[in-house]
XYZ file of N, CA and C in Angstrom:
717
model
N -55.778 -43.469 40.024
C -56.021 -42.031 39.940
C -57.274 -41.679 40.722
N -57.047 -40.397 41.629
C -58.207 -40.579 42.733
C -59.672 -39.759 41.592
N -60.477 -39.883 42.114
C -61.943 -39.323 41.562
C -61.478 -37.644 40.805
N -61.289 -37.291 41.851
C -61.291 -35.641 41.906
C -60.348 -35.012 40.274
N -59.030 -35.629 41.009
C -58.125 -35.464 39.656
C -58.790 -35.791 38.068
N -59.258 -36.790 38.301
C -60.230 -37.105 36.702
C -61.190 -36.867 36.677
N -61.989 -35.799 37.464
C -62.925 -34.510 37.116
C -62.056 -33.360 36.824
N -61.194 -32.693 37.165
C -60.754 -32.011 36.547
C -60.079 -31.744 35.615
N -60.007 -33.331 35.110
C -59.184 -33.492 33.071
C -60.512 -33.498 32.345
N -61.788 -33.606 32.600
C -62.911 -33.751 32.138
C -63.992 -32.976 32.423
N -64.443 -31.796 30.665
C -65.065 -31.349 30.607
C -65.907 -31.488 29.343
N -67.105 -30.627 28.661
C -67.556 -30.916 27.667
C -67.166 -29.086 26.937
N -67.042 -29.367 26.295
C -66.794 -27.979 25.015
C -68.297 -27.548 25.247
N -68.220 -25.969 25.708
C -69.508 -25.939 25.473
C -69.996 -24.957 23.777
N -68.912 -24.895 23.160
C -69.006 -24.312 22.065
C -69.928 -25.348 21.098
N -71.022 -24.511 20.142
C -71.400 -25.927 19.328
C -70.594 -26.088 18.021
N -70.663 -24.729 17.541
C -70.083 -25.304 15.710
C -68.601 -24.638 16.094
N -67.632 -25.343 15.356
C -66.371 -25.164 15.295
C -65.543 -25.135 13.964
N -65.533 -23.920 13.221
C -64.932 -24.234 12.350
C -62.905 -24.613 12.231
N -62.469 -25.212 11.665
C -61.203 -26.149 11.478
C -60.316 -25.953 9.992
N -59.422 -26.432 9.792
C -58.327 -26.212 9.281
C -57.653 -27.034 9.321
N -57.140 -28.149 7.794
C -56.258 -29.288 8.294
C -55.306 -29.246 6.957
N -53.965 -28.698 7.529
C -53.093 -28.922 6.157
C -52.604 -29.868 5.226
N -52.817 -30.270 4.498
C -52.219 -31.381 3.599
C -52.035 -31.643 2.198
N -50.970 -32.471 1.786
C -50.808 -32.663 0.326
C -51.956 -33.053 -0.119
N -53.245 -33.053 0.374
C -54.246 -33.517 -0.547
C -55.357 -33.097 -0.228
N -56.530 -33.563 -0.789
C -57.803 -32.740 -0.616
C -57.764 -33.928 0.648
N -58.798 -34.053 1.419
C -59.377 -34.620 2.694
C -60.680 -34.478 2.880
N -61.893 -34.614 1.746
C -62.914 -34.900 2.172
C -63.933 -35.937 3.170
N -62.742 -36.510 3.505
C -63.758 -37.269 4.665
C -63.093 -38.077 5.374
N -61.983 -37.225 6.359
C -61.067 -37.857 7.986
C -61.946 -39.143 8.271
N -60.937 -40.033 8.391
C -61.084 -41.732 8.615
C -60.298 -41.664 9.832
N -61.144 -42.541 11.153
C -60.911 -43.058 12.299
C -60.060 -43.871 11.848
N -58.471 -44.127 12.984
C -58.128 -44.921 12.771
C -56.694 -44.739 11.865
N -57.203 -43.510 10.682
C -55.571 -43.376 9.853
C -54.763 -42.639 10.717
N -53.911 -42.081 10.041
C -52.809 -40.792 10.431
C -51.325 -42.175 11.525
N -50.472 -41.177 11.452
C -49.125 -41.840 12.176
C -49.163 -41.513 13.256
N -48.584 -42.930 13.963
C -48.820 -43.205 15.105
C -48.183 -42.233 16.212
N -47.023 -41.920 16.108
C -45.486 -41.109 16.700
C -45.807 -39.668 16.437
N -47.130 -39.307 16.237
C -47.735 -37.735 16.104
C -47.346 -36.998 17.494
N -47.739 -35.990 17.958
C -47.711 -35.121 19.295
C -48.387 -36.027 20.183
N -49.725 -36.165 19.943
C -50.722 -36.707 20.769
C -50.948 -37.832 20.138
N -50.634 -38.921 19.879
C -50.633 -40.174 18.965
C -51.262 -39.700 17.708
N -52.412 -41.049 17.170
C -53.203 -41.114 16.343
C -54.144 -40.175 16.738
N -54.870 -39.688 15.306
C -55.620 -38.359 14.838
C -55.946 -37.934 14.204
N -56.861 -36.883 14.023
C -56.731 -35.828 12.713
C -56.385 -34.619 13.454
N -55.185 -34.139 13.133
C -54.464 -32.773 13.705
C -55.177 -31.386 12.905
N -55.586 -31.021 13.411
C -56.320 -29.262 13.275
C -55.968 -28.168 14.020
N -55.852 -26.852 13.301
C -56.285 -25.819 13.565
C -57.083 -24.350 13.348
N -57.373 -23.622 13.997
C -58.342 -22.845 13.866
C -57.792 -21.525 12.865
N -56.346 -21.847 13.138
C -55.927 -20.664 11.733
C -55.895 -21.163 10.634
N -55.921 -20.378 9.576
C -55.952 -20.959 7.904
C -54.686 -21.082 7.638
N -54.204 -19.669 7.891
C -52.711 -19.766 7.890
C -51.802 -20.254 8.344
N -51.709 -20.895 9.517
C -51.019 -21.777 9.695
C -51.675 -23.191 9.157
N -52.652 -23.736 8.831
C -52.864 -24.832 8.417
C -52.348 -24.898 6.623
N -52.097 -23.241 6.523
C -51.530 -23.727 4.898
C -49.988 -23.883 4.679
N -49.386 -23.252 6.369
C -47.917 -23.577 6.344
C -47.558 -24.966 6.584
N -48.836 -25.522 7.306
C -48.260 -27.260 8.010
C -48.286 -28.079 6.290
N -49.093 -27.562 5.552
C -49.603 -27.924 4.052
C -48.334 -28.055 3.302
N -47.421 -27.268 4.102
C -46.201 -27.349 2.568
C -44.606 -27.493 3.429
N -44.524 -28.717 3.817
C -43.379 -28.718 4.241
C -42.007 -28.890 3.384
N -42.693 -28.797 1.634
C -41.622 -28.460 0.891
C -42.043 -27.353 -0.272
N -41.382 -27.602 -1.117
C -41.883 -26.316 -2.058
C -42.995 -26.484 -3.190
N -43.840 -27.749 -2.717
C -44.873 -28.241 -3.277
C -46.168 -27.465 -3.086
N -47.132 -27.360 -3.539
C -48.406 -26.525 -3.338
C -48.978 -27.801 -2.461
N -49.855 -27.591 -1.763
C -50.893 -28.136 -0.609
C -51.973 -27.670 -0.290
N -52.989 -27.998 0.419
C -54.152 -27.788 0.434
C -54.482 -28.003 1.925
N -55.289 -26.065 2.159
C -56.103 -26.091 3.583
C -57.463 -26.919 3.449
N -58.105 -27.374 4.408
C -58.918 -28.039 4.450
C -60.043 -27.859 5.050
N -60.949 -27.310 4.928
C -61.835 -26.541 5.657
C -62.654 -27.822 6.328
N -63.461 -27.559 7.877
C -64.182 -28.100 8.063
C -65.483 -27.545 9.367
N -66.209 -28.583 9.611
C -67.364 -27.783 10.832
C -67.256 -28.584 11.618
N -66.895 -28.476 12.758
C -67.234 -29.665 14.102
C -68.237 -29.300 14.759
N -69.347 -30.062 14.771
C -70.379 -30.215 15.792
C -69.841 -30.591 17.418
N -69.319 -29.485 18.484
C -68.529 -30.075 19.671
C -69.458 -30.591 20.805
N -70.584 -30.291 20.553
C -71.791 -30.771 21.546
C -71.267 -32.356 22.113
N -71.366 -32.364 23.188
C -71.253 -33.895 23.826
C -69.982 -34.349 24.034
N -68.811 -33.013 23.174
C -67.897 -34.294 22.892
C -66.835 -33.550 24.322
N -66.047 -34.617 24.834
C -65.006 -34.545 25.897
C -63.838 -34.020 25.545
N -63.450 -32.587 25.916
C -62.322 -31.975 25.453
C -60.906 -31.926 26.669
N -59.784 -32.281 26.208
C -59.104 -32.032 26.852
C -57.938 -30.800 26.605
N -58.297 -30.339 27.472
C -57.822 -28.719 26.692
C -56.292 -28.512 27.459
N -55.224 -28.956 27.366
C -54.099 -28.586 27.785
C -53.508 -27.122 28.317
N -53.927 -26.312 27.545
C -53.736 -24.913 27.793
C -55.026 -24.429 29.044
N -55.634 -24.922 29.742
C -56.596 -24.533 30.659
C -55.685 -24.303 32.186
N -55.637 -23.623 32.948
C -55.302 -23.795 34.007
C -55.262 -24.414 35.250
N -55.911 -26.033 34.746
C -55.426 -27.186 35.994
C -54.673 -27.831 35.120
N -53.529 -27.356 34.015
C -52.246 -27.966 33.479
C -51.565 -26.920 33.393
N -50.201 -27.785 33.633
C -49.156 -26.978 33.084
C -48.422 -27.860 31.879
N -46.903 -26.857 31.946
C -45.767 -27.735 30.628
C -45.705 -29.024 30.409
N -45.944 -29.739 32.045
C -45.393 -30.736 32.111
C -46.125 -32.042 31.450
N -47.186 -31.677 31.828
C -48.702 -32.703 31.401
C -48.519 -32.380 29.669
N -48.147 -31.483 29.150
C -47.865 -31.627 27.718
C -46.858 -32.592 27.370
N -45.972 -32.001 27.713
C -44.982 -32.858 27.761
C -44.522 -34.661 27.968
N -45.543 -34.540 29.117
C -45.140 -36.185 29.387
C -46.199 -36.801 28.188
N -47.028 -35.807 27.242
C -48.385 -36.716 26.425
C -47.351 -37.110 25.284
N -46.285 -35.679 25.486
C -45.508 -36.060 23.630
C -44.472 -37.363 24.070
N -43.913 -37.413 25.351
C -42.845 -38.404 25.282
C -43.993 -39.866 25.021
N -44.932 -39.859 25.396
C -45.584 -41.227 25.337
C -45.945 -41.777 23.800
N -45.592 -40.023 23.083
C -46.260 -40.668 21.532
C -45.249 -40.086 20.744
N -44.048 -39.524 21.156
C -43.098 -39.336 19.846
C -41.957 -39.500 20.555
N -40.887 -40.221 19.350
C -39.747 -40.955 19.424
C -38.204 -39.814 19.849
N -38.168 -40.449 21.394
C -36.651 -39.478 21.759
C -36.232 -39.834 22.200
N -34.875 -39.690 21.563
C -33.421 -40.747 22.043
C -33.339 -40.697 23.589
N -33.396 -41.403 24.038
C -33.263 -41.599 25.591
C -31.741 -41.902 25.956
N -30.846 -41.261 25.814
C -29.239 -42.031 25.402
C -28.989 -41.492 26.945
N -29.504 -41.137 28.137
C -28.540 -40.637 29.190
C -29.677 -41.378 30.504
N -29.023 -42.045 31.628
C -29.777 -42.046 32.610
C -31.172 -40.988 32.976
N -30.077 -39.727 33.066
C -31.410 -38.873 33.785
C -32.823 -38.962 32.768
N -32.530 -38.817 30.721
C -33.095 -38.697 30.066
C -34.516 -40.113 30.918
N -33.958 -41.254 30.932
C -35.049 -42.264 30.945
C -35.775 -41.903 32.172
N -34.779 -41.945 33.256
C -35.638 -41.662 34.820
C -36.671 -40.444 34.463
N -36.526 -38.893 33.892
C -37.094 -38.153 34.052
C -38.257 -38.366 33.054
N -37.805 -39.271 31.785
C -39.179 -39.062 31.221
C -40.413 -40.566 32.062
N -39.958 -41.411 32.614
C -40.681 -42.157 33.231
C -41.269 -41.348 34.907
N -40.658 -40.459 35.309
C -40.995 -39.632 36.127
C -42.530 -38.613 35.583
N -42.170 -38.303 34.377
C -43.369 -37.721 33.689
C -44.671 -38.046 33.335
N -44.165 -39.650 33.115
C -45.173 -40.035 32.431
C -46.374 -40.874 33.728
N -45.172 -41.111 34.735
C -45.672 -41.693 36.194
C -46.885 -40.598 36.707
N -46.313 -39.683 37.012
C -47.062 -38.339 37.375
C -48.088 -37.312 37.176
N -47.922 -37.036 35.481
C -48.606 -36.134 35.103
C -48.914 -36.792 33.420
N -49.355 -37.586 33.248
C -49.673 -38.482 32.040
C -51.030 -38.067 32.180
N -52.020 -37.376 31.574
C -53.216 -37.553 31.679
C -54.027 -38.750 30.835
N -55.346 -39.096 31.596
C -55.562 -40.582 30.797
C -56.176 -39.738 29.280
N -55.703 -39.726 28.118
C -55.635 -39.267 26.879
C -57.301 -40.277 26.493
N -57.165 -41.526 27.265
C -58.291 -42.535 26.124
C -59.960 -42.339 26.656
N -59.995 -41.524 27.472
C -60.739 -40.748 28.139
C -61.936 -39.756 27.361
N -60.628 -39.042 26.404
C -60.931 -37.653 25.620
C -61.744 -37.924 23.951
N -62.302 -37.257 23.864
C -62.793 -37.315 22.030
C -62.102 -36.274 21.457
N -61.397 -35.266 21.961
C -60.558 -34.324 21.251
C -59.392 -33.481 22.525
N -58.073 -33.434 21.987
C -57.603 -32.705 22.584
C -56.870 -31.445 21.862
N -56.695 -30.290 22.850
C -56.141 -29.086 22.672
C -54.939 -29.106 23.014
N -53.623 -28.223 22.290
C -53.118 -27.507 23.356
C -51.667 -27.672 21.835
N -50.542 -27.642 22.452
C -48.999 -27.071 21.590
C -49.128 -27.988 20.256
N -48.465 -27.219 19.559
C -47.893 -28.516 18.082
C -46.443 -28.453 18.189
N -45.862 -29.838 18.584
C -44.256 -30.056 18.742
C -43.491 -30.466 16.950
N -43.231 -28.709 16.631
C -42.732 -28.921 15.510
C -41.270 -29.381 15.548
N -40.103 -29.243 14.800
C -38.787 -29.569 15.274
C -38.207 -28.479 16.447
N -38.943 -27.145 16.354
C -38.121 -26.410 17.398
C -38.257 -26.948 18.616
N -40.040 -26.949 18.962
C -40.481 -27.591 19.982
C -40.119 -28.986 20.309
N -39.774 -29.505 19.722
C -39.393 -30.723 20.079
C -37.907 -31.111 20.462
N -37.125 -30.326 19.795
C -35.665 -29.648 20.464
C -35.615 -29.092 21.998
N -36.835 -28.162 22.286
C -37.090 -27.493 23.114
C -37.082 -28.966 24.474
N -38.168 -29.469 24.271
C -37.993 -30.641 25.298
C -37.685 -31.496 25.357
N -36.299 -31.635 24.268
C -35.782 -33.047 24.506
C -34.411 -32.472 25.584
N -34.041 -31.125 25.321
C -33.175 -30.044 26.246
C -33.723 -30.214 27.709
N -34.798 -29.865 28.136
C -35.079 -29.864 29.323
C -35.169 -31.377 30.142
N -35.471 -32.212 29.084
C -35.767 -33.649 29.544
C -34.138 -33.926 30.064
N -33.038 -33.932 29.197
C -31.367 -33.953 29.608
C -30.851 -33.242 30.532
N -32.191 -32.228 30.591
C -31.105 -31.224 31.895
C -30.485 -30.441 31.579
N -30.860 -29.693 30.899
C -29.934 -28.953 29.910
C -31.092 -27.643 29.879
N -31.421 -27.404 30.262
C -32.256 -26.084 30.821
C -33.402 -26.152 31.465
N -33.864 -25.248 32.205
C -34.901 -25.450 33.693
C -36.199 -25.276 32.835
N -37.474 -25.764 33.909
C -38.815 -25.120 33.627
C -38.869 -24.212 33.007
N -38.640 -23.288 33.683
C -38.811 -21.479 33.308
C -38.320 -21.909 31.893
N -37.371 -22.084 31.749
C -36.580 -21.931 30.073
C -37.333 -22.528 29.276
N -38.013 -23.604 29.661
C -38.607 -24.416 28.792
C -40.023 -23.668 28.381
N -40.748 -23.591 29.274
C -42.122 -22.558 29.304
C -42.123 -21.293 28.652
N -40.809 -20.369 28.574
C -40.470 -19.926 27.426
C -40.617 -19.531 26.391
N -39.753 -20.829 26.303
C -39.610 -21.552 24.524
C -40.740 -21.611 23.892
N -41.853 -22.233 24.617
C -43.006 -22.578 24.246
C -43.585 -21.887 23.762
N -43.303 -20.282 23.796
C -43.886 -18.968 23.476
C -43.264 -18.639 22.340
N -42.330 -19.462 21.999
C -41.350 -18.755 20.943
C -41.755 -19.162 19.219
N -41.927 -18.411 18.308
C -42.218 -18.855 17.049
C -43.838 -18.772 16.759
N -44.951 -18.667 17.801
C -46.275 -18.336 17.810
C -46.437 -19.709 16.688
N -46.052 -20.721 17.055
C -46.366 -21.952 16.348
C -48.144 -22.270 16.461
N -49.019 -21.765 17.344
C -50.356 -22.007 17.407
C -50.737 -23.338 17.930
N -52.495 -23.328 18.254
C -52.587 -24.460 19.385
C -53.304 -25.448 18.013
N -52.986 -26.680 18.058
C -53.408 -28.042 17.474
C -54.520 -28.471 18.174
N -55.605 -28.759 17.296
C -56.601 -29.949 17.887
C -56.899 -30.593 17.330
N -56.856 -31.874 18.056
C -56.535 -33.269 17.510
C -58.224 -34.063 17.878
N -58.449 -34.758 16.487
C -59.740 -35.565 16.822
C -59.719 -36.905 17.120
N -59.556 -37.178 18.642
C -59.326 -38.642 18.992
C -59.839 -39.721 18.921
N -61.502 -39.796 18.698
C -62.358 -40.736 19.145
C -63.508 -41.099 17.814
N -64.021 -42.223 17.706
C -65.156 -42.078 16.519
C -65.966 -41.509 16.241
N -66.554 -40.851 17.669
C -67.410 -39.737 18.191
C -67.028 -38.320 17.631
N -65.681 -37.916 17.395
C -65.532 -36.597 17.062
C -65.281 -36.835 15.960
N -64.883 -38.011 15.154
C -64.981 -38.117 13.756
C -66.160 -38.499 12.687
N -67.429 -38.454 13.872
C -68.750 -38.365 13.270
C -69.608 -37.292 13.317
N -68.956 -36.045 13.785
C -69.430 -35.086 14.022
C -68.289 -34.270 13.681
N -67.637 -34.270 12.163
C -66.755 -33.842 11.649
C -67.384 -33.718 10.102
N -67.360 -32.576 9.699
C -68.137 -32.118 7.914
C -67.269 -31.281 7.455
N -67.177 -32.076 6.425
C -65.924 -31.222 5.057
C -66.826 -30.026 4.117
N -65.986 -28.344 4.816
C -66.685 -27.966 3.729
C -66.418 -27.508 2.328
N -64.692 -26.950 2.669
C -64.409 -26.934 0.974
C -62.968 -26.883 1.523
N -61.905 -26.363 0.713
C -60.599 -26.222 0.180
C -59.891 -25.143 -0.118
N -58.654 -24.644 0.116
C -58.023 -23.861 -0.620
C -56.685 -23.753 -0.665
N -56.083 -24.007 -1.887
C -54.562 -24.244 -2.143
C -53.493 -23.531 -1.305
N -52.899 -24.298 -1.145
C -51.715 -23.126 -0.743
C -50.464 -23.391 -1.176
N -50.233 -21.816 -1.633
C -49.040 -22.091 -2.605
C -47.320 -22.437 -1.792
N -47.019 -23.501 -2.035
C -45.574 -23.815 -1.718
C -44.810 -22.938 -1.895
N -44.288 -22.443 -2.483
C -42.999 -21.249 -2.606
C -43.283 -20.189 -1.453
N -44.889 -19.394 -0.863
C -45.076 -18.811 -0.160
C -45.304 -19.335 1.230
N -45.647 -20.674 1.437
C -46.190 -20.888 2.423
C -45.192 -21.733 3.254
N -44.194 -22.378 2.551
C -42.556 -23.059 2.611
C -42.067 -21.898 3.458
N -41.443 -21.037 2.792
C -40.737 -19.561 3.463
C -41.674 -19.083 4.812
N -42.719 -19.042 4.892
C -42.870 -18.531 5.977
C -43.056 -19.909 6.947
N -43.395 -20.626 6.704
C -43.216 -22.013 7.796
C -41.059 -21.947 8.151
N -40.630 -21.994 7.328
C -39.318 -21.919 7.448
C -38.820 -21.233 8.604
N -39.036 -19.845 7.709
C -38.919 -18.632 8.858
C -39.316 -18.409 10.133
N -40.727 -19.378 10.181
C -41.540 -19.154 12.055
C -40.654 -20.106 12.673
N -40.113 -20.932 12.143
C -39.224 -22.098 13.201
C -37.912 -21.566 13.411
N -37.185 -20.516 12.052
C -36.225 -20.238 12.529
C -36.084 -19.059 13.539
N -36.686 -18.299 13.670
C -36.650 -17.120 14.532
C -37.394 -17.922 15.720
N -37.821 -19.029 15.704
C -38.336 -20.083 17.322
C -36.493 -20.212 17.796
N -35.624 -20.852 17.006
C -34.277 -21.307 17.040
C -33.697 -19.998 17.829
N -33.997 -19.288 16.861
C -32.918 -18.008 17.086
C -33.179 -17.630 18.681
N -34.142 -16.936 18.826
C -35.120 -16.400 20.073
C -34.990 -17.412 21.111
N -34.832 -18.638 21.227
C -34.912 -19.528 22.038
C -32.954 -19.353 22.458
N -32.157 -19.386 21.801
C -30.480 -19.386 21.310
C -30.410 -17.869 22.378
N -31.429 -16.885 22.078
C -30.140 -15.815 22.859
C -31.239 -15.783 23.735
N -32.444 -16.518 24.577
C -32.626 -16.372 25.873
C -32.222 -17.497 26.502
N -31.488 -18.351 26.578
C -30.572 -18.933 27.073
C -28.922 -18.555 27.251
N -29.430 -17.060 27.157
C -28.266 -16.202 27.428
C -28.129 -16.225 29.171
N -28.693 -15.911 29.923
C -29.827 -15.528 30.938
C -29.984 -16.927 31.552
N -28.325 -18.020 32.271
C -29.118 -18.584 33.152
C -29.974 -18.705 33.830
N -30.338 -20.057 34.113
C -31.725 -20.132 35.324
C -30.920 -20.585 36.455
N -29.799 -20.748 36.848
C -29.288 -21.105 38.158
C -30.046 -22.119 39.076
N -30.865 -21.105 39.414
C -31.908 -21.259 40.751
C -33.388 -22.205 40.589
N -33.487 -22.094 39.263
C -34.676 -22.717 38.421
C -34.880 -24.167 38.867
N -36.011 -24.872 38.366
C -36.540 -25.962 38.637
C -36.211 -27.378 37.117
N -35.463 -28.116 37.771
C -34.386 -28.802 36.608
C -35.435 -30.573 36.854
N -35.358 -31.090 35.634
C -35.820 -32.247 36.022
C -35.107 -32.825 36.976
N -34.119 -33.164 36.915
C -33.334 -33.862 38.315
C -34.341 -33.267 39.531
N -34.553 -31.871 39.444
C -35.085 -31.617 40.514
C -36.480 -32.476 40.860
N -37.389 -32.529 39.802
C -38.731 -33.564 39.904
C -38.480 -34.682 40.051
N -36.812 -35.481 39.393
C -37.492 -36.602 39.766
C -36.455 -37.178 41.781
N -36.083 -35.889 41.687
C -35.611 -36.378 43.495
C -36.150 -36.081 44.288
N -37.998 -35.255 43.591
C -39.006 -34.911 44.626
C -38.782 -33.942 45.388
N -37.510 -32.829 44.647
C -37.272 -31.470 45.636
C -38.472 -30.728 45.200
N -39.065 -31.029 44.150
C -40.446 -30.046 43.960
C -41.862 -30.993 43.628
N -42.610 -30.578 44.349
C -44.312 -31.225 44.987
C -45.167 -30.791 43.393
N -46.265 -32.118 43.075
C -46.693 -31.813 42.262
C -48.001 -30.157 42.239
N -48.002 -29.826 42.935
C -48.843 -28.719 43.114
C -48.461 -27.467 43.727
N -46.727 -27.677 42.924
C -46.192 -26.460 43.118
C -46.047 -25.345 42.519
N -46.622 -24.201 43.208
C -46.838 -22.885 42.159
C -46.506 -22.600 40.616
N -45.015 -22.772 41.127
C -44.312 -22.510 39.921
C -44.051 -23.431 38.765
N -45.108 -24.292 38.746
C -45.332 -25.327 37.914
C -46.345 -25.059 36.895
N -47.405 -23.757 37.423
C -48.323 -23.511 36.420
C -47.969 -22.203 35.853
């Protein structure tokens, strides 16, 4: 990877205090380097976000009560890789989730294009102390296992991505951002309310995604197309 390219995956947050949000069946006073499952979006982590509300929907993926998790990040020093910045696009998301979550690869193009992805636009992740950017819930993750088969273009996919206002995840990668991580308190969230509306944001992602694929892309940019090199990595319509 030449110099240049890995200055521009590398910056420092210049924000200092950051307050956070981490949903779960349990209290979480004090994120341990090292836990969490491996096959996450962005591998291993502690997954956060900056809304409450959505951290009290990720809290109840059944009709159980759960708990937001309040916290303060000190971001001084630490190396952010912010996905949503404009020297990335879809794709660099994309090729981070095929490297860390499990998808049936059952078709030629499926393997070529995701090894095309990961060849190309893999950013070096071990680099970072925290990264930004999508949470691949089941819609999202429907969303690009479709485009990976060929089964709808860029455009469609980029989209999707908009669909359901699922919110941006940040993930704490390194020992460094998990030492400059302070628990400050808690607050329940009730399952029966917070179930239904997690429900509901994925299904109207389904729905909304279902009738703009009304509206071929014909002309659009198809993985086949990336990986036979009809389109250059620093092509417009890529960001």
């Amino acid at each position: 990877m030449c110099l240049t390219k890995l200055l521009l995956w590398k910056y420092t947050c210049i924000m200092s205090k950051v307050i956070l949000y981490h949903g779960s069946d349990k209290i979480v006073s004090k994120p341990v380097f090292g836990k969490g499952k491996i096959y996450n979006d962005y591998g291993q982590g502690f997954y956060c976000t900056k809304n409450i509300e959505l951290a009290k929907e990720w809290a109840c993926p059944t009709l159980d009560d759960g708990f937001s998790n309040c916290y303060e990040l000190e971001s001084d020093g630490l190396r952010v890789l912010d996905l949503q910045s404009k020297e990335f696009c879809t794709l660099h998301w994309l090729s981070i989730l095929i490297a860390n979550r499990r998808f049936d690869m059952d078709t030629p193009i499926m393997r070529q294009g995701a090894y095309y992805l990961k060849t190309h636009f893999l950013p070096p992740i071990s680099e970072f102390d925290v990264i930004k950017g999508y949470r691949a819930d089941d819609s999202y993750f429907s969303f690009a296992q479709a485009f990976l088969s060929n089964q709808i273009s860029y455009s469609q996919l980029q989209n999707a991505m908009k669909l359901g206002k699922l919110g941006e995840q940040i993930v704490l990668k390194s020992q460094k951002a998990f030492n400059q991580i302070e628990f400050r308190n808690y607050e329940i969230a009730e399952g029966k309310k917070y179930y239904a509306l997690r429900m509901s944001r994925m299904d109207n992602a389904k729905k909304d995604y279902k009738k703009s694929l009304e509206d071929s892309d014909i002309s659009g940019i198809f993985i086949r197309d990336l990986i036979l090199g009809a389109v250059k990595e620093d092509d417009p319509r890529l960001r």
